[in-house]
């Protein structure tokens, strides 16, 4: 998932050739249909590179076919530096939450070889504050900018620290409904959702996505649903944590890249079904620990081993065909 001019260029050439030849979507289909088919074909492979190139191309065609659900965030390159300084001055010691998150993500990126060894957390910190400031312009009232934005951190790593390309992606992606489900901070206190939801402090992740996951596992994973009830807890707690953190420290980096690409390409329905697939993978573990009080800790703190999207993609797509209409109706609702 490292961004390099050479590898990205090769992937874009391959994608362009496939799309032009119609090999990604058979005989017909729009450019978006072809690109999404190409994405799914790539995700069927145990490993591949080029997530960023595919994300950018599929988003480009999505925005060409639709104006987007929300107004894009507005980035002002002239004031983000002063905004960072002002935030630090106003928040004092509270800003440590952002600083600590940026430090951890930078160290994580260097450990994975995504970022150069000499990378400074200050670069991500400036970028995170720049995005937070742009989000605040669309809020009913200014939210808490002392919390680290996990999604922004993940995108920063996906783009190997290339902040301008990452910013361009976030501006476009911010218009999509999916952004409200995998980018927690996108709609916090936002004027784009009903004042009731905004004032309640709930996000779409908690209000819609977790509810949808519960409904689906009741239908197709009854043993998993029963295991949660036996343990006296709801899968909502788990799913909320997973989506808020973009699965950082839960799944491998390659799987996190797959999750982001699948969500960008296929939308919030597949975001929900990805979580269902992870719970399906965990079914033996859930059944084993359902009678123990350690279940919540086990799911929140322990990494998930052995999960790979290519092994569960058919399950996700079959579930989408069966429950897609119902899920889209739920996920499209932004009012109480």
PDB file of C-alpha atoms in Angstrom, residues 31 43 58 66 100 124 129 142 149 158 160 176 179 184 186 196 204 227 240 242 248 257 280 306 314:
ATOM      1  CA  UNK A  31     -16.947   3.214 -16.345  1.00  0.00           C
ATOM      2  CA  UNK A  43      -9.714  -8.002  -3.731  1.00  0.00           C
ATOM      3  CA  UNK A  58     -13.405   4.569  -8.386  1.00  0.00           C
ATOM      4  CA  UNK A  66     -23.411  11.587  -8.797  1.00  0.00           C
ATOM      5  CA  UNK A 100       0.061  11.153  20.971  1.00  0.00           C
ATOM      6  CA  UNK A 124       0.667  14.265  10.430  1.00  0.00           C
ATOM      7  CA  UNK A 129      -5.511  19.835  12.341  1.00  0.00           C
ATOM      8  CA  UNK A 142     -17.293  23.353  17.021  1.00  0.00           C
ATOM      9  CA  UNK A 149      -8.954  11.294  13.869  1.00  0.00           C
ATOM     10  CA  UNK A 158      -2.132   4.835   2.780  1.00  0.00           C
ATOM     11  CA  UNK A 160       2.756   7.241   2.557  1.00  0.00           C
ATOM     12  CA  UNK A 176     -20.090  10.440  -0.142  1.00  0.00           C
ATOM     13  CA  UNK A 179     -17.647   8.754   4.534  1.00  0.00           C
ATOM     14  CA  UNK A 184     -16.209   8.844  12.342  1.00  0.00           C
ATOM     15  CA  UNK A 186     -16.914  13.381   9.232  1.00  0.00           C
ATOM     16  CA  UNK A 196     -31.507  15.609  16.909  1.00  0.00           C
ATOM     17  CA  UNK A 204     -23.921   7.263  11.991  1.00  0.00           C
ATOM     18  CA  UNK A 227     -23.231 -15.809  22.110  1.00  0.00           C
ATOM     19  CA  UNK A 240     -18.345   0.815  17.107  1.00  0.00           C
ATOM     20  CA  UNK A 242     -13.749  -1.408  15.074  1.00  0.00           C
ATOM     21  CA  UNK A 248      -6.061  -0.456  13.701  1.00  0.00           C
ATOM     22  CA  UNK A 257      -6.220  -1.363   3.217  1.00  0.00           C
ATOM     23  CA  UNK A 280     -18.475 -14.888  11.171  1.00  0.00           C
ATOM     24  CA  UNK A 306      -6.425 -15.456  10.102  1.00  0.00           C
ATOM     25  CA  UNK A 314     -18.224 -14.177  -1.817  1.00  0.00           C
TER      26      UNK A 314
END
